[in-house]
């Protein structure tokens, strides 16, 4: 079972349910530093909940500063109430792989599954080890 890390938030429990329904093991951590440790231990994705500390600020540096090899082997997802799911330009600006509108949280598991498959295919040509890690 592939592990997904949720960075704190009041709605983390609802997200856990959506992820579990798609076959993911979801754990909640209170900080980006702990999320980074989970990625180093094999988690395939980090979901930043709306109530988490400011994404992009100094608290997020443990994830934003991951070495390229580690970053290729995980998916960063930002759940944002004002976002449009799949907005690639805003995801790029936020330095995440996937941007998800809070209203689409019930579909988080299926969105994550599709994003992992796409990233695995792209990364596989450059870094087969990271691609295998995305498979879980």
XYZ file of N, CA and C in Angstrom, residues 2-133:
396
model
N 0.582 2.179 -0.873
C 1.379 3.395 -0.977
C 0.980 4.392 0.111
N 1.990 4.971 0.723
C 1.769 5.908 1.828
C 1.719 7.340 1.310
N 0.725 8.069 1.805
C 0.550 9.484 1.499
C 0.568 10.236 2.821
N 1.269 11.356 2.840
C 1.393 12.170 4.046
C 0.528 13.415 3.897
N -0.301 13.665 4.891
C -1.115 14.879 4.943
C -0.470 15.826 5.939
N -0.184 17.049 5.504
C 0.371 18.029 6.430
C -0.801 18.744 7.073
N -0.862 18.632 8.377
C -1.930 19.071 9.276
C -3.080 19.832 8.651
N -4.150 19.776 9.347
C -5.336 20.482 8.905
C -6.577 19.887 9.535
N -7.582 20.716 9.673
C -8.831 20.265 10.278
C -9.547 19.235 9.428
N -9.319 19.277 8.123
C -10.016 18.372 7.222
C -9.192 17.144 6.867
N -8.080 16.942 7.524
C -7.209 15.817 7.196
C -7.942 14.489 7.291
N -8.841 14.355 8.247
C -9.560 13.093 8.411
C -10.436 12.800 7.192
N -11.093 13.818 6.647
C -11.906 13.625 5.441
C -11.023 13.238 4.265
N -9.843 13.843 4.170
C -8.919 13.502 3.093
C -8.421 12.073 3.260
N -8.181 11.656 4.504
C -7.745 10.280 4.751
C -8.762 9.293 4.215
N -10.040 9.574 4.416
C -11.083 8.686 3.917
C -11.073 8.586 2.404
N -10.921 9.720 1.726
C -10.879 9.726 0.260
C -9.667 8.957 -0.251
N -8.549 9.085 0.437
C -7.334 8.375 0.027
C -7.450 6.885 0.302
N -7.982 6.525 1.458
C -8.148 5.107 1.804
C -9.078 4.411 0.815
N -10.108 5.108 0.358
C -11.043 4.524 -0.608
C -10.357 4.199 -1.932
N -9.233 4.860 -2.208
C -8.472 4.595 -3.432
C -7.260 3.711 -3.183
N -7.172 3.148 -1.980
C -6.104 2.198 -1.694
C -4.817 2.785 -1.156
N -4.849 4.016 -0.696
C -3.659 4.635 -0.118
C -3.699 4.546 1.402
N -2.525 4.441 1.996
C -2.395 4.568 3.448
C -2.076 6.035 3.713
N -2.895 6.705 4.482
C -2.694 8.129 4.745
C -2.334 8.351 6.202
N -1.290 9.141 6.418
C -0.884 9.522 7.768
C -0.848 11.046 7.827
N -1.153 11.589 8.989
C -1.151 13.040 9.175
C 0.027 13.435 10.049
N 0.728 14.473 9.619
C 1.847 15.010 10.398
C 1.622 16.508 10.584
N 2.184 17.088 11.656
C 1.940 18.506 11.933
C 2.891 19.479 11.239
N 3.947 18.974 10.592
C 4.931 19.907 10.038
C 5.505 19.396 8.720
N 6.062 20.335 7.958
C 6.719 19.982 6.702
C 7.992 19.174 6.960
N 8.642 19.442 8.073
C 9.857 18.688 8.416
C 9.517 17.214 8.593
N 8.428 16.933 9.296
C 8.029 15.539 9.491
C 7.546 14.920 8.184
N 6.920 15.718 7.332
C 6.505 15.212 6.022
C 7.729 14.803 5.208
N 8.774 15.607 5.271
C 10.017 15.283 4.550
C 10.592 13.958 5.052
N 10.557 13.729 6.364
C 11.062 12.467 6.915
C 10.237 11.293 6.394
N 8.935 11.471 6.258
C 8.075 10.410 5.715
C 8.416 10.127 4.251
N 8.706 11.178 3.481
C 9.103 10.990 2.081
C 10.426 10.231 2.021
N 11.365 10.594 2.869
C 12.647 9.892 2.906
C 12.466 8.428 3.287
N 11.395 8.127 4.038
C 11.112 6.747 4.458
C 10.250 5.996 3.442
N 9.867 6.664 2.340
C 9.154 5.953 1.289
C 7.770 6.440 0.924
N 7.264 7.481 1.559
C 5.949 8.010 1.170
C 6.016 8.505 -0.272
N 4.945 8.265 -1.034
C 4.943 8.640 -2.451
C 4.332 10.012 -2.712
N 3.649 10.578 -1.721
C 3.022 11.882 -1.938
C 2.863 12.632 -0.628
N 2.858 13.958 -0.751
C 2.567 14.849 0.368
C 1.403 15.729 -0.060
N 0.351 15.733 0.739
C -0.813 16.583 0.489
C -0.795 17.694 1.530
N -0.717 18.924 1.066
C -0.718 20.081 1.954
C -2.160 20.551 2.110
N -2.695 20.392 3.317
C -4.078 20.771 3.618
C -4.195 22.293 3.718
N -5.397 22.844 3.487
C -5.559 24.301 3.541
C -5.134 24.934 4.861
N -5.271 24.213 5.972
C -4.952 24.795 7.275
C -3.485 24.621 7.668
N -2.691 24.018 6.809
C -1.272 23.802 7.115
C -0.543 25.147 7.145
N 0.656 25.172 7.750
C 1.445 26.410 7.720
C 1.639 26.886 6.279
N 1.835 28.166 6.103
C 1.909 28.770 4.770
C 2.860 28.015 3.846
N 2.322 27.575 2.706
C 3.137 26.901 1.695
C 3.983 27.958 0.995
N 5.252 27.659 0.822
C 6.159 28.595 0.185
C 6.945 29.424 1.181
N 6.501 29.451 2.423
C 7.201 30.196 3.459
C 8.353 29.395 4.038
N 9.018 29.936 5.041
C 10.181 29.262 5.619
C 9.865 27.889 6.203
N 8.652 27.703 6.727
C 8.303 26.400 7.296
C 8.287 25.295 6.247
N 8.026 25.653 4.994
C 7.914 24.660 3.918
C 9.265 24.261 3.328
N 10.333 24.899 3.746
C 11.643 24.642 3.149
C 12.093 23.180 3.189
N 11.783 22.408 4.226
C 12.211 21.003 4.188
C 11.692 20.252 2.954
N 10.515 20.608 2.466
C 9.998 19.970 1.251
C 10.472 20.688 -0.004
N 10.467 22.004 0.024
C 10.860 22.764 -1.161
C 12.333 22.582 -1.502
N 13.147 22.252 -0.520
C 14.586 22.101 -0.737
C 15.023 20.643 -0.877
N 14.086 19.747 -1.173
C 14.468 18.335 -1.328
C 15.435 18.180 -2.501
N 16.410 17.276 -2.369
C 17.288 16.992 -3.505
C 16.459 16.485 -4.689
N 16.934 16.746 -5.892
C 16.183 16.394 -7.104
C 15.801 14.919 -7.147
N 16.713 14.039 -6.766
C 16.414 12.603 -6.821
C 15.257 12.239 -5.890
N 15.202 12.847 -4.735
C 14.109 12.588 -3.796
C 12.813 13.224 -4.301
N 12.906 14.423 -4.838
C 11.722 15.143 -5.339
C 11.064 14.414 -6.513
N 11.891 13.808 -7.383
C 11.336 13.064 -8.521
C 10.526 11.865 -8.070
N 10.835 11.330 -6.885
C 10.168 10.132 -6.392
C 8.959 10.393 -5.524
N 8.458 11.624 -5.517
C 7.247 11.906 -4.742
C 6.418 12.968 -5.447
N 5.182 13.027 -5.060
C 4.238 13.976 -5.635
C 3.875 14.991 -4.558
N 3.949 16.269 -4.880
C 3.516 17.314 -3.953
C 2.168 17.840 -4.428
N 1.197 17.822 -3.522
C -0.173 18.225 -3.839
C -0.586 19.335 -2.878
N -1.144 20.390 -3.418
C -1.615 21.505 -2.605
C -3.133 21.600 -2.747
N -3.843 21.453 -1.623
C -5.295 21.626 -1.612
C -5.566 23.076 -1.234
N -6.270 23.778 -2.110
C -6.483 25.206 -1.922
C -7.937 25.542 -2.222
N -8.641 26.153 -1.274
C -10.057 26.458 -1.488
C -10.331 27.332 -2.712
N -9.430 28.232 -3.056
C -9.656 29.136 -4.178
C -9.088 28.654 -5.496
N -8.578 27.450 -5.537
C -7.905 26.948 -6.735
C -8.881 26.262 -7.685
N -8.397 26.056 -8.893
C -9.111 25.235 -9.863
C -8.289 23.962 -10.019
N -8.912 22.817 -9.808
C -8.195 21.548 -9.885
C -7.531 21.396 -11.247
N -6.259 21.028 -11.212
C -5.512 20.778 -12.435
C -4.950 22.016 -13.100
N -5.015 23.161 -12.472
C -4.468 24.390 -13.041
C -2.944 24.282 -13.031
N -2.401 23.852 -14.152
C -0.966 23.590 -14.250
C -0.094 24.807 -14.042
N -0.527 25.961 -14.527
C 0.272 27.169 -14.376
C 0.392 27.556 -12.906
N -0.713 27.541 -12.181
C -0.660 27.884 -10.755
C 0.098 26.819 -9.962
N -0.016 25.569 -10.371
C 0.755 24.509 -9.710
C 2.248 24.761 -9.898
N 2.634 25.125 -11.115
C 4.036 25.438 -11.399
C 4.512 26.595 -10.527
N 3.705 27.650 -10.446
C 4.084 28.808 -9.632
C 4.198 28.454 -8.153
N 3.384 27.497 -7.705
C 3.408 27.079 -6.295
C 4.457 26.003 -6.026
N 5.142 25.547 -7.077
C 6.170 24.506 -6.948
C 5.580 23.191 -6.433
N 4.409 22.832 -6.971
C 3.781 21.553 -6.637
C 3.455 20.817 -7.933
N 3.191 19.521 -7.804
C 2.833 18.727 -8.976
C 1.356 18.841 -9.322
N 0.526 18.999 -8.306
C -0.915 19.011 -8.528
C -1.579 19.998 -7.584
N -2.445 20.809 -8.137
C -3.245 21.743 -7.366
C -4.677 21.215 -7.371
N -5.279 21.114 -6.188
C -6.630 20.555 -6.063
C -7.520 21.558 -5.333
N -8.667 21.848 -5.918
C -9.646 22.705 -5.250
C -10.192 21.959 -4.039
N -10.425 22.668 -2.957
C -10.951 22.026 -1.747
C -12.269 21.314 -2.034
N -13.057 21.834 -2.957
C -14.335 21.201 -3.301
C -14.153 19.828 -3.947
N -12.967 19.573 -4.502
C -12.686 18.284 -5.141
C -12.021 17.289 -4.194
N -11.939 17.625 -2.918
C -11.301 16.733 -1.943
C -11.891 15.327 -1.933
N -13.192 15.133 -2.144
C -13.713 13.765 -2.175
C -13.112 12.916 -3.303
N -12.568 13.577 -4.323
C -11.932 12.869 -5.443
C -10.416 12.802 -5.293
N -9.901 13.165 -4.138
C -8.457 13.261 -3.943
C -7.741 11.962 -4.280
N -8.289 10.836 -3.882
C -7.646 9.553 -4.161
C -7.503 9.278 -5.640
N -8.555 9.474 -6.406
C -8.485 9.204 -7.844
C -7.591 10.220 -8.549
N -7.623 11.480 -8.109
C -6.736 12.485 -8.688
C -5.276 12.149 -8.406
N -5.004 11.708 -7.197
C -3.644 11.345 -6.814
C -3.161 10.133 -7.604
N -4.016 9.144 -7.762
C -3.658 7.948 -8.524
C -3.281 8.320 -9.968
N -4.084 9.172 -10.602
C -3.807 9.591 -11.982
C -2.518 10.408 -12.066
N -2.309 11.307 -11.111
C -1.103 12.132 -11.117
C 0.148 11.288 -10.891
N 0.071 10.301 -10.008
C 1.219 9.414 -9.787
C 1.552 8.628 -11.050
N 0.535 8.137 -11.752
C 0.770 7.378 -12.986
C 1.429 8.261 -14.046
N 0.959 9.498 -14.178
C 1.536 10.411 -15.161
C 2.978 10.768 -14.804
N 3.226 11.046 -13.531
C 4.587 11.403 -13.124
C 5.524 10.212 -13.285
N 5.036 9.025 -12.982
C 5.863 7.824 -13.142
C 6.310 7.680 -14.595
N 5.401 7.903 -15.516
C 5.733 7.781 -16.929
C 6.769 8.829 -17.343
N 6.604 10.062 -16.897
C 7.546 11.121 -17.242
C 8.917 10.908 -16.609
N 8.925 10.550 -15.338
C 10.176 10.391 -14.595
C 10.923 9.128 -15.025
N 10.182 8.122 -15.490
C 10.783 6.837 -15.836
C 11.916 6.928 -16.839
N 11.850 7.859 -17.758
C 12.901 8.010 -18.763
C 14.180 8.575 -18.169
N 14.049 9.399 -17.163
C 15.193 10.065 -16.544
C 15.744 9.307 -15.341
N 14.845 8.781 -14.532
C 15.237 8.183 -13.259
C 14.358 6.965 -12.961
N 14.711 5.787 -13.509
C 13.888 4.593 -13.304
C 13.682 4.242 -11.828
N 14.665 4.524 -10.993
C 14.529 4.225 -9.565
C 13.418 5.073 -8.929
N 13.386 6.350 -9.264
C 12.328 7.224 -8.743
C 10.969 6.798 -9.284
N 10.927 6.391 -10.549
C 9.667 5.931 -11.142
C 9.156 4.685 -10.425
N 10.054 3.784 -10.096
C 9.648 2.582 -9.353
C 9.129 2.945 -7.975
N 9.719 3.939 -7.374
C 9.268 4.373 -6.053
C 7.837 4.914 -6.115
